[in-house]
Structures are given as C-alpha cells and as structure tokens.
Amino acid sequence: MNAPTDRAAPAHPADGPEQEPLSPRDYATAARAELDPAVWDYIAGGSGDEVTLRGERAAYDRYRLRPRTLVDVSYCELGTTLLGRPVALPIGIAPMAYHRLVDAEGETATVRAAGALDALTITSTFASRTLEETARAASGPLWLQLYVLRERKVTESLVRRAEAAGYRALVITVDAPRMARRERDLRNGFHLPSHIRPANLDDEHTGGLHAGRAGGSTLAAHADRHHDAAFTWQDLAWLRSLTGLPLVLKGVLTAQDARQAADLGVEGLIVSTHGGRQLDGAIAALDALPEVVAAVPDACEVLVDGGVRRGTDVLKALALGARAVLVGRPVLWGLAVGGAAGAERVLTTLRDELAEAMALTGRPRIDTIGPDLLHRSPDPAYPLTPDDRDMA
C-alpha cells in the first residue's frame, strides 16, 4: 500500500530551487519529485477513468486566438472587481483541502502568496489551518468555501466564524452530495498523516481520517458520514437567513441551474467540475461556461475553474464571459516546491502571461476581451501524453 507517511511536509530553502521553474508544468515536475506518491495522486487524480480531468485541459486547447493589430498596448490593465471589490487581476485561488500535505505552513502560506498580488483566495471547509489563522495571514480578498454538513449547527458555526474573521463571501459547493470514486486514492488506501486534520472541525467530526487501508479512502468515508446529500434549492433560504454575506454556488454546469440560482438571488456562480474529481464524463467547465453566462443577469458574477495552466487560458475564459478564473493544482505545485514564494511565483507567471497575451492580441483592458477573440477548433491540436494527463 502506497499511503502518505506521517513526516512533516518538506521545508523549503529561502533561496528556492537552484534553477527556478519557468512554467506551471515545470512546477508540476518538481512537485511530483518532492511529494509522497500517494499525496501526488491525491492532488493530481480525478474520478473514474479521469475523462473529465483530461477534458478540462483539452477544452482550452480547442480554442485559438484571433489577434488584432495596431492597438496601443503600451500598458495593459488587468484590474477588475469581484462582488464589488476591486482586485488587481482576474485570477484567484480555488478552494482546496489540506494544503499542509505539501507545505508545513499550509493555507497561511497560500494566502500570503495571493495577498502579494492582491488576488482572491477561497479557503476550504477542510483546510488544514483554521479559517481564523488564514484570515490573520491574508492581505487580499478572502472567501470561505462551505460544504453543507448533516449537522446544520456545524455549518452555522462556520458561517458565524467566517463573518467574525472578515470573510467577504460564502462559496457553497453543490456538486458533492457524496464523494465520487477516485481510484488512485482507493489503490493507495489514502488517509491523512497524523499531524494533519481538518482544522475547522472539532474532534467529533474528524474521526477516521488517519487510518487507511488498501481499497479504501478515509476521505470518501468521512464525506459519506458528514456531507448532507439532502441539501436542495429550498435549503438555500436557510443559508441566506444566517448571513448577509454574498452567496456563490460552486459546481454549476447548466443554464437551468444557473437561472434558478440567479432567481433565488445568488450573487455568484463558479462553473466547475471539481477539478475532474466528481462526476466523470461531465462536460468540461470551459465548455459549460458560455451557457451559464448567457443564462444569468450581469449582477450574478460567473467565475470558472479547472484546467487553467497558462495566461492564454485565462484570456480564453475571460473571452467566454468569465469574470475571473480560479487556479487549483498549479498553486499547490508551487507551494510544494517553494512554499509561499513558490505559490506566488506561479500566480505571478500567470499574471505576466495574461498581460503578454492581452498585448499580443490587442486587448489592453479586461473590457476589450470578448468572444470575437476566439476561434474554436473541433479537436485539440496536441493530444495529451501520459505525463500531460497527470498534470492536467
């Protein structure tokens, strides 16, 4: 059984690696060499045959760019707003659990990296640092992702804590009433090392996460015990009654769900397949993005995550109507290789590539980016290799 060890996540030298990685792919290669194989599989893997995982990356490769020329691009403005708050760039960090699997500081390092660029961070219910610790380390905008748990008092407590700590929105994950079958984790008998736990939950709700067995995943078993699979549209009114914070639904892939959310006053949507980790065979988030954007009024902001690896990917998502993109695995790769500085370099690379792509396509501001920028090809030009699939 190839399960994660109980060793602490590796410390990172202050000077970083001898040869600094240049791209997210470089960071992925370095992180894979650094991490326990079971931890790598947990981060890299998807559900089922990983069709949707591969599809997330392939969706971006189907689009080609149609540049305009002789435009003044001596300065490109990347700033935008998210739920009314100005941010320096349309790139944020998607919610991901257990950052301490890759770095001893975990989420506090991640949020410092985002803050250095004034980028949004969405921290997870299942973070390995408390939401209060993360908030104290944050200098950029901060939202809290919520799984609605069977014991509603636990969810209510998280909402109250988020308000008190200064979080600006609640992101409700709606595509995970149960955890999908993730075969890499099952083969590895994946479990958390003894020094890592879901720091936002008490001991009553964290049991059974540290003793793995081949053919089983303690995280899946934990989700089956605690996620509320009966949570429906009608229950959103209960969440709204708890707080005045904006509500954002994460995991919406259809116009029908988008319209229903907007009709109920939801302030934002994240088009997402959970990084290819939930329903295998689902439409890629980028392919679902246009119909979701078309289904809701401008007041309901639409973000997208999954498969973003280059600044040109960010540009393509913005052209299809996304307010911003959220980046997941590449941030963890940077964190694994260089701690907060590594995660910051990943975000900086994406920011700089986006500015370059805007200049080279003649789009000097976010509001000049539209669907006329894109040409859609029927298939990706470059089929994914086995290594590509593991870094998709």
mmCIF file of N, CA, C and O in Angstrom, residues 196-274:
data_model
loop_
_atom_site.group_PDB
_atom_site.id
_atom_site.type_symbol
_atom_site.label_atom_id
_atom_site.label_comp_id
_atom_site.label_asym_id
_atom_site.label_seq_id
_atom_site.Cartn_x
_atom_site.Cartn_y
_atom_site.Cartn_z
ATOM 1 N N ILE A 196 -1.922 16.099 10.384
ATOM 2 C CA ILE A 196 -2.822 16.933 9.575
ATOM 3 C C ILE A 196 -4.258 16.543 9.858
ATOM 4 O O ILE A 196 -4.605 15.354 9.912
ATOM 5 N N ARG A 197 -5.105 17.545 10.038
ATOM 6 C CA ARG A 197 -6.517 17.313 10.297
ATOM 7 C C ARG A 197 -7.321 18.461 9.701
ATOM 8 O O ARG A 197 -6.765 19.519 9.392
ATOM 9 N N PRO A 198 -8.637 18.279 9.519
ATOM 10 C CA PRO A 198 -9.480 19.405 9.108
ATOM 11 C C PRO A 198 -9.625 20.384 10.274
ATOM 12 O O PRO A 198 -10.435 20.183 11.179
ATOM 13 N N ALA A 199 -8.839 21.440 10.243
ATOM 14 C CA ALA A 199 -8.664 22.291 11.414
ATOM 15 C C ALA A 199 -9.918 23.070 11.785
ATOM 16 O O ALA A 199 -10.027 23.538 12.931
ATOM 17 N N ASN A 200 -10.878 23.193 10.862
ATOM 18 C CA ASN A 200 -12.083 23.961 11.159
ATOM 19 C C ASN A 200 -13.172 23.154 11.861
ATOM 20 O O ASN A 200 -14.202 23.712 12.239
ATOM 21 N N LEU A 201 -12.934 21.851 12.019
ATOM 22 C CA LEU A 201 -13.937 20.985 12.633
ATOM 23 C C LEU A 201 -13.424 20.443 13.947
ATOM 24 O O LEU A 201 -12.215 20.281 14.147
ATOM 25 N N ASP A 202 -14.358 20.114 14.847
ATOM 26 C CA ASP A 202 -13.947 19.560 16.134
ATOM 27 C C ASP A 202 -13.704 18.057 16.011
ATOM 28 O O ASP A 202 -13.953 17.443 14.967
ATOM 29 N N ASP A 203 -13.216 17.464 17.095
ATOM 30 C CA ASP A 203 -12.828 16.046 17.056
ATOM 31 C C ASP A 203 -13.991 15.133 16.699
ATOM 32 O O ASP A 203 -13.803 14.085 16.072
ATOM 33 N N GLU A 204 -15.194 15.540 17.068
ATOM 34 C CA GLU A 204 -16.373 14.716 16.782
ATOM 35 C C GLU A 204 -16.586 14.541 15.286
ATOM 36 O O GLU A 204 -17.161 13.535 14.847
ATOM 37 N N HIS A 205 -16.092 15.486 14.503
ATOM 38 C CA HIS A 205 -16.326 15.462 13.057
ATOM 39 C C HIS A 205 -15.057 15.213 12.256
ATOM 40 O O HIS A 205 -15.018 15.464 11.051
ATOM 41 N N THR A 206 -14.024 14.718 12.913
ATOM 42 C CA THR A 206 -12.768 14.459 12.205
ATOM 43 C C THR A 206 -12.275 13.029 12.389
ATOM 44 O O THR A 206 -11.195 12.690 11.911
ATOM 45 N N GLY A 207 -13.049 12.192 13.034
ATOM 46 C CA GLY A 207 -12.603 10.828 13.294
ATOM 47 C C GLY A 207 -12.488 9.988 12.035
ATOM 48 O O GLY A 207 -13.195 10.208 11.047
ATOM 49 N N GLY A 208 -11.553 9.027 12.064
ATOM 50 C CA GLY A 208 -11.428 8.051 10.992
ATOM 51 C C GLY A 208 -10.634 8.497 9.799
ATOM 52 O O GLY A 208 -10.583 7.797 8.788
ATOM 53 N N LEU A 209 -9.965 9.657 9.881
ATOM 54 C CA LEU A 209 -9.239 10.176 8.726
ATOM 55 C C LEU A 209 -7.775 9.742 8.677
ATOM 56 O O LEU A 209 -7.102 10.007 7.684
ATOM 57 N N HIS A 210 -7.305 9.072 9.727
ATOM 58 C CA HIS A 210 -5.868 8.822 9.827
ATOM 59 C C HIS A 210 -5.471 7.352 9.744
ATOM 60 O O HIS A 210 -4.287 7.039 9.863
ATOM 61 N N ALA A 211 -6.399 6.471 9.529
ATOM 62 C CA ALA A 211 -6.076 5.033 9.462
ATOM 63 C C ALA A 211 -6.580 4.478 8.139
ATOM 64 O O ALA A 211 -7.773 4.195 7.989
ATOM 65 N N GLY A 212 -5.688 4.332 7.176
ATOM 66 C CA GLY A 212 -6.085 3.902 5.852
ATOM 67 C C GLY A 212 -5.991 2.406 5.663
ATOM 68 O O GLY A 212 -5.392 1.689 6.466
ATOM 69 N N ARG A 213 -6.569 1.940 4.572
ATOM 70 C CA ARG A 213 -6.477 0.534 4.180
ATOM 71 C C ARG A 213 -6.543 0.456 2.668
ATOM 72 O O ARG A 213 -7.184 1.286 2.014
ATOM 73 N N ALA A 214 -5.874 -0.511 2.091
ATOM 74 C CA ALA A 214 -5.900 -0.689 0.645
ATOM 75 C C ALA A 214 -7.332 -0.897 0.176
ATOM 76 O O ALA A 214 -8.103 -1.638 0.797
ATOM 77 N N GLY A 215 -7.699 -0.239 -0.908
ATOM 78 C CA GLY A 215 -9.042 -0.365 -1.440
ATOM 79 C C GLY A 215 -10.039 0.590 -0.829
ATOM 80 O O GLY A 215 -11.220 0.562 -1.179
ATOM 81 N N GLY A 216 -9.582 1.454 0.082
ATOM 82 C CA GLY A 216 -10.490 2.403 0.712
ATOM 83 C C GLY A 216 -9.874 3.779 0.804
ATOM 84 O O GLY A 216 -8.653 3.938 0.768
ATOM 85 N N SER A 217 -10.713 4.791 0.908
ATOM 86 C CA SER A 217 -10.269 6.168 1.101
ATOM 87 C C SER A 217 -10.961 6.709 2.337
ATOM 88 O O SER A 217 -12.198 6.747 2.398
ATOM 89 N N THR A 218 -10.181 7.132 3.323
ATOM 90 C CA THR A 218 -10.790 7.664 4.538
ATOM 91 C C THR A 218 -11.531 8.966 4.255
ATOM 92 O O THR A 218 -12.527 9.272 4.905
ATOM 93 N N LEU A 219 -11.066 9.728 3.253
ATOM 94 C CA LEU A 219 -11.747 10.975 2.928
ATOM 95 C C LEU A 219 -13.138 10.713 2.360
ATOM 96 O O LEU A 219 -14.103 11.413 2.685
ATOM 97 N N ALA A 220 -13.255 9.684 1.509
ATOM 98 C CA ALA A 220 -14.567 9.341 0.959
ATOM 99 C C ALA A 220 -15.502 8.854 2.060
ATOM 100 O O ALA A 220 -16.687 9.217 2.091
ATOM 101 N N ALA A 221 -14.978 8.034 2.966
ATOM 102 C CA ALA A 221 -15.803 7.539 4.065
ATOM 103 C C ALA A 221 -16.257 8.691 4.960
ATOM 104 O O ALA A 221 -17.414 8.730 5.420
ATOM 105 N N HIS A 222 -15.364 9.635 5.199
ATOM 106 C CA HIS A 222 -15.710 10.801 6.019
ATOM 107 C C HIS A 222 -16.805 11.626 5.348
ATOM 108 O O HIS A 222 -17.761 12.071 5.996
ATOM 109 N N ALA A 223 -16.695 11.823 4.038
ATOM 110 C CA ALA A 223 -17.719 12.582 3.312
ATOM 111 C C ALA A 223 -19.070 11.883 3.385
ATOM 112 O O ALA A 223 -20.114 12.531 3.557
ATOM 113 N N ASP A 224 -19.084 10.569 3.258
ATOM 114 C CA ASP A 224 -20.343 9.829 3.334
ATOM 115 C C ASP A 224 -21.021 10.020 4.685
ATOM 116 O O ASP A 224 -22.247 10.065 4.773
ATOM 117 N N ARG A 225 -20.212 10.142 5.736
ATOM 118 C CA ARG A 225 -20.779 10.312 7.081
ATOM 119 C C ARG A 225 -21.296 11.720 7.327
ATOM 120 O O ARG A 225 -22.267 11.907 8.064
ATOM 121 N N HIS A 226 -20.652 12.715 6.726
ATOM 122 C CA HIS A 226 -20.913 14.085 7.173
ATOM 123 C C HIS A 226 -21.518 15.018 6.122
ATOM 124 O O HIS A 226 -22.158 15.999 6.498
ATOM 125 N N HIS A 227 -21.343 14.781 4.822
ATOM 126 C CA HIS A 227 -21.950 15.666 3.826
ATOM 127 C C HIS A 227 -23.462 15.468 3.802
ATOM 128 O O HIS A 227 -23.962 14.345 3.905
ATOM 129 N N ASP A 228 -24.191 16.560 3.638
ATOM 130 C CA ASP A 228 -25.647 16.495 3.629
ATOM 131 C C ASP A 228 -26.135 16.285 2.199
ATOM 132 O O ASP A 228 -26.281 17.238 1.421
ATOM 133 N N ALA A 229 -26.416 15.034 1.850
ATOM 134 C CA ALA A 229 -26.874 14.707 0.494
ATOM 135 C C ALA A 229 -28.320 15.128 0.261
ATOM 136 O O ALA A 229 -28.807 15.053 -0.875
ATOM 137 N N ALA A 230 -29.018 15.565 1.302
ATOM 138 C CA ALA A 230 -30.408 16.005 1.162
ATOM 139 C C ALA A 230 -30.522 17.507 0.951
ATOM 140 O O ALA A 230 -31.629 18.035 0.827
ATOM 141 N N PHE A 231 -29.425 18.219 0.870
ATOM 142 C CA PHE A 231 -29.437 19.668 0.701
ATOM 143 C C PHE A 231 -29.956 20.023 -0.697
ATOM 144 O O PHE A 231 -29.468 19.505 -1.703
ATOM 145 N N THR A 232 -30.975 20.895 -0.773
ATOM 146 C CA THR A 232 -31.623 21.230 -2.041
ATOM 147 C C THR A 232 -31.768 22.741 -2.182
ATOM 148 O O THR A 232 -31.400 23.514 -1.299
ATOM 149 N N TRP A 233 -32.373 23.133 -3.308
ATOM 150 C CA TRP A 233 -32.603 24.549 -3.566
ATOM 151 C C TRP A 233 -33.399 25.201 -2.438
ATOM 152 O O TRP A 233 -33.153 26.364 -2.079
ATOM 153 N N GLN A 234 -34.360 24.468 -1.897
ATOM 154 C CA GLN A 234 -35.184 25.040 -0.838
ATOM 155 C C GLN A 234 -34.357 25.419 0.395
ATOM 156 O O GLN A 234 -34.706 26.334 1.151
ATOM 157 N N ASP A 235 -33.245 24.708 0.596
ATOM 158 C CA ASP A 235 -32.431 24.959 1.777
ATOM 159 C C ASP A 235 -31.550 26.200 1.648
ATOM 160 O O ASP A 235 -30.973 26.664 2.628
ATOM 161 N N LEU A 236 -31.430 26.744 0.430
ATOM 162 C CA LEU A 236 -30.655 27.969 0.286
ATOM 163 C C LEU A 236 -31.260 29.111 1.106
ATOM 164 O O LEU A 236 -30.538 29.996 1.587
ATOM 165 N N ALA A 237 -32.566 29.099 1.263
ATOM 166 C CA ALA A 237 -33.211 30.137 2.068
ATOM 167 C C ALA A 237 -32.717 30.082 3.508
ATOM 168 O O ALA A 237 -32.557 31.125 4.167
ATOM 169 N N TRP A 238 -32.472 28.864 4.015
ATOM 170 C CA TRP A 238 -31.928 28.731 5.368
ATOM 171 C C TRP A 238 -30.532 29.363 5.446
ATOM 172 O O TRP A 238 -30.231 30.124 6.376
ATOM 173 N N LEU A 239 -29.689 29.085 4.445
ATOM 174 C CA LEU A 239 -28.356 29.691 4.447
ATOM 175 C C LEU A 239 -28.452 31.211 4.368
ATOM 176 O O LEU A 239 -27.741 31.930 5.069
ATOM 177 N N ARG A 240 -29.334 31.700 3.512
ATOM 178 C CA ARG A 240 -29.494 33.145 3.383
ATOM 179 C C ARG A 240 -29.938 33.770 4.695
ATOM 180 O O ARG A 240 -29.540 34.892 5.035
ATOM 181 N N SER A 241 -30.743 33.040 5.446
ATOM 182 C CA SER A 241 -31.231 33.582 6.720
ATOM 183 C C SER A 241 -30.126 33.720 7.762
ATOM 184 O O SER A 241 -30.271 34.468 8.730
ATOM 185 N N LEU A 242 -29.030 33.012 7.552
ATOM 186 C CA LEU A 242 -27.940 33.030 8.541
ATOM 187 C C LEU A 242 -27.040 34.244 8.411
ATOM 188 O O LEU A 242 -26.370 34.629 9.374
ATOM 189 N N THR A 243 -26.968 34.841 7.216
ATOM 190 C CA THR A 243 -25.903 35.804 6.966
ATOM 191 C C THR A 243 -26.279 36.794 5.874
ATOM 192 O O THR A 243 -27.091 36.492 4.997
ATOM 193 N N GLY A 244 -25.654 37.941 5.932
ATOM 194 C CA GLY A 244 -25.768 38.900 4.854
ATOM 195 C C GLY A 244 -24.624 38.816 3.873
ATOM 196 O O GLY A 244 -24.579 39.589 2.897
ATOM 197 N N LEU A 245 -23.703 37.880 4.071
ATOM 198 C CA LEU A 245 -22.601 37.713 3.133
ATOM 199 C C LEU A 245 -23.124 37.233 1.779
ATOM 200 O O LEU A 245 -24.084 36.454 1.723
ATOM 201 N N PRO A 246 -22.500 37.663 0.683
ATOM 202 C CA PRO A 246 -22.900 37.143 -0.632
ATOM 203 C C PRO A 246 -22.739 35.629 -0.696
ATOM 204 O O PRO A 246 -21.805 35.061 -0.109
ATOM 205 N N LEU A 247 -23.663 34.993 -1.420
ATOM 206 C CA LEU A 247 -23.596 33.548 -1.634
ATOM 207 C C LEU A 247 -23.166 33.269 -3.070
ATOM 208 O O LEU A 247 -23.692 33.854 -4.025
ATOM 209 N N VAL A 248 -22.204 32.358 -3.215
ATOM 210 C CA VAL A 248 -21.695 31.932 -4.508
ATOM 211 C C VAL A 248 -21.842 30.418 -4.581
ATOM 212 O O VAL A 248 -21.438 29.720 -3.640
ATOM 213 N N LEU A 249 -22.424 29.892 -5.653
ATOM 214 C CA LEU A 249 -22.581 28.449 -5.802
ATOM 215 C C LEU A 249 -21.471 27.910 -6.688
ATOM 216 O O LEU A 249 -21.270 28.398 -7.810
ATOM 217 N N LYS A 250 -20.784 26.893 -6.219
ATOM 218 C CA LYS A 250 -19.672 26.307 -6.957
ATOM 219 C C LYS A 250 -20.058 24.906 -7.435
ATOM 220 O O LYS A 250 -20.473 24.059 -6.632
ATOM 221 N N GLY A 251 -19.916 24.681 -8.759
ATOM 222 C CA GLY A 251 -20.236 23.377 -9.311
ATOM 223 C C GLY A 251 -21.422 23.404 -10.252
ATOM 224 O O GLY A 251 -21.982 22.362 -10.595
ATOM 225 N N VAL A 252 -21.810 24.589 -10.720
ATOM 226 C CA VAL A 252 -22.929 24.738 -11.645
ATOM 227 C C VAL A 252 -22.420 24.556 -13.073
ATOM 228 O O VAL A 252 -21.439 25.181 -13.476
ATOM 229 N N LEU A 253 -23.104 23.714 -13.867
ATOM 230 C CA LEU A 253 -22.665 23.419 -15.236
ATOM 231 C C LEU A 253 -23.762 23.590 -16.278
ATOM 232 O O LEU A 253 -23.512 23.359 -17.462
ATOM 233 N N THR A 254 -24.970 23.980 -15.873
ATOM 234 C CA THR A 254 -26.074 24.090 -16.829
ATOM 235 C C THR A 254 -26.788 25.426 -16.691
ATOM 236 O O THR A 254 -26.819 26.040 -15.618
ATOM 237 N N ALA A 255 -27.394 25.843 -17.800
ATOM 238 C CA ALA A 255 -28.179 27.069 -17.792
ATOM 239 C C ALA A 255 -29.362 26.964 -16.838
ATOM 240 O O ALA A 255 -29.730 27.942 -16.175
ATOM 241 N N GLN A 256 -29.972 25.776 -16.740
ATOM 242 C CA GLN A 256 -31.129 25.608 -15.862
ATOM 243 C C GLN A 256 -30.769 25.915 -14.411
ATOM 244 O O GLN A 256 -31.476 26.662 -13.716
ATOM 245 N N ASP A 257 -29.677 25.331 -13.941
ATOM 246 C CA ASP A 257 -29.263 25.588 -12.557
ATOM 247 C C ASP A 257 -28.814 27.036 -12.376
ATOM 248 O O ASP A 257 -29.051 27.639 -11.324
ATOM 249 N N ALA A 258 -28.154 27.591 -13.382
ATOM 250 C CA ALA A 258 -27.706 28.978 -13.290
ATOM 251 C C ALA A 258 -28.895 29.926 -13.138
ATOM 252 O O ALA A 258 -28.888 30.825 -12.290
ATOM 253 N N ARG A 259 -29.940 29.721 -13.953
ATOM 254 C CA ARG A 259 -31.122 30.588 -13.870
ATOM 255 C C ARG A 259 -31.800 30.440 -12.519
ATOM 256 O O ARG A 259 -32.236 31.426 -11.923
ATOM 257 N N GLN A 260 -31.902 29.211 -12.030
ATOM 258 C CA GLN A 260 -32.562 29.013 -10.741
ATOM 259 C C GLN A 260 -31.792 29.701 -9.626
ATOM 260 O O GLN A 260 -32.382 30.320 -8.734
ATOM 261 N N ALA A 261 -30.484 29.619 -9.677
ATOM 262 C CA ALA A 261 -29.667 30.281 -8.666
ATOM 263 C C ALA A 261 -29.857 31.794 -8.716
ATOM 264 O O ALA A 261 -30.041 32.454 -7.675
ATOM 265 N N ALA A 262 -29.827 32.352 -9.927
ATOM 266 C CA ALA A 262 -29.998 33.795 -10.064
ATOM 267 C C ALA A 262 -31.381 34.233 -9.599
ATOM 268 O O ALA A 262 -31.534 35.274 -8.946
ATOM 269 N N ASP A 263 -32.391 33.437 -9.895
ATOM 270 C CA ASP A 263 -33.752 33.763 -9.466
ATOM 271 C C ASP A 263 -33.875 33.786 -7.947
ATOM 272 O O ASP A 263 -34.718 34.504 -7.400
ATOM 273 N N LEU A 264 -33.042 33.003 -7.282
ATOM 274 C CA LEU A 264 -33.053 32.962 -5.817
ATOM 275 C C LEU A 264 -32.139 34.013 -5.194
ATOM 276 O O LEU A 264 -31.953 34.036 -3.978
ATOM 277 N N GLY A 265 -31.536 34.854 -6.030
ATOM 278 C CA GLY A 265 -30.730 35.948 -5.508
ATOM 279 C C GLY A 265 -29.291 35.607 -5.210
ATOM 280 O O GLY A 265 -28.602 36.384 -4.529
ATOM 281 N N VAL A 266 -28.816 34.478 -5.714
ATOM 282 C CA VAL A 266 -27.404 34.135 -5.516
ATOM 283 C C VAL A 266 -26.541 35.154 -6.260
ATOM 284 O O VAL A 266 -26.818 35.504 -7.412
ATOM 285 N N GLU A 267 -25.491 35.617 -5.592
ATOM 286 C CA GLU A 267 -24.682 36.700 -6.162
ATOM 287 C C GLU A 267 -23.610 36.234 -7.141
ATOM 288 O O GLU A 267 -23.089 37.035 -7.921
ATOM 289 N N GLY A 268 -23.244 34.941 -7.093
ATOM 290 C CA GLY A 268 -22.188 34.481 -7.980
ATOM 291 C C GLY A 268 -22.255 32.992 -8.219
ATOM 292 O O GLY A 268 -22.855 32.233 -7.442
ATOM 293 N N LEU A 269 -21.633 32.555 -9.319
ATOM 294 C CA LEU A 269 -21.558 31.146 -9.678
ATOM 295 C C LEU A 269 -20.117 30.820 -10.051
ATOM 296 O O LEU A 269 -19.415 31.648 -10.654
ATOM 297 N N ILE A 270 -19.689 29.618 -9.706
ATOM 298 C CA ILE A 270 -18.406 29.110 -10.182
ATOM 299 C C ILE A 270 -18.694 27.886 -11.035
ATOM 300 O O ILE A 270 -19.212 26.875 -10.539
ATOM 301 N N VAL A 271 -18.414 28.017 -12.326
ATOM 302 C CA VAL A 271 -18.575 26.899 -13.245
ATOM 303 C C VAL A 271 -17.394 25.962 -13.008
ATOM 304 O O VAL A 271 -16.240 26.347 -13.179
ATOM 305 N N SER A 272 -17.696 24.725 -12.607
ATOM 306 C CA SER A 272 -16.631 23.860 -12.113
ATOM 307 C C SER A 272 -17.038 22.405 -12.172
ATOM 308 O O SER A 272 -18.212 22.074 -11.946
ATOM 309 N N THR A 273 -16.064 21.543 -12.459
ATOM 310 C CA THR A 273 -16.257 20.097 -12.352
ATOM 311 C C THR A 273 -15.507 19.531 -11.149
ATOM 312 O O THR A 273 -15.231 18.340 -11.090
ATOM 313 N N HIS A 274 -15.163 20.400 -10.202
ATOM 314 C CA HIS A 274 -14.418 19.955 -9.022
ATOM 315 C C HIS A 274 -13.032 19.423 -9.444
ATOM 316 O O HIS A 274 -12.513 18.471 -8.888
#
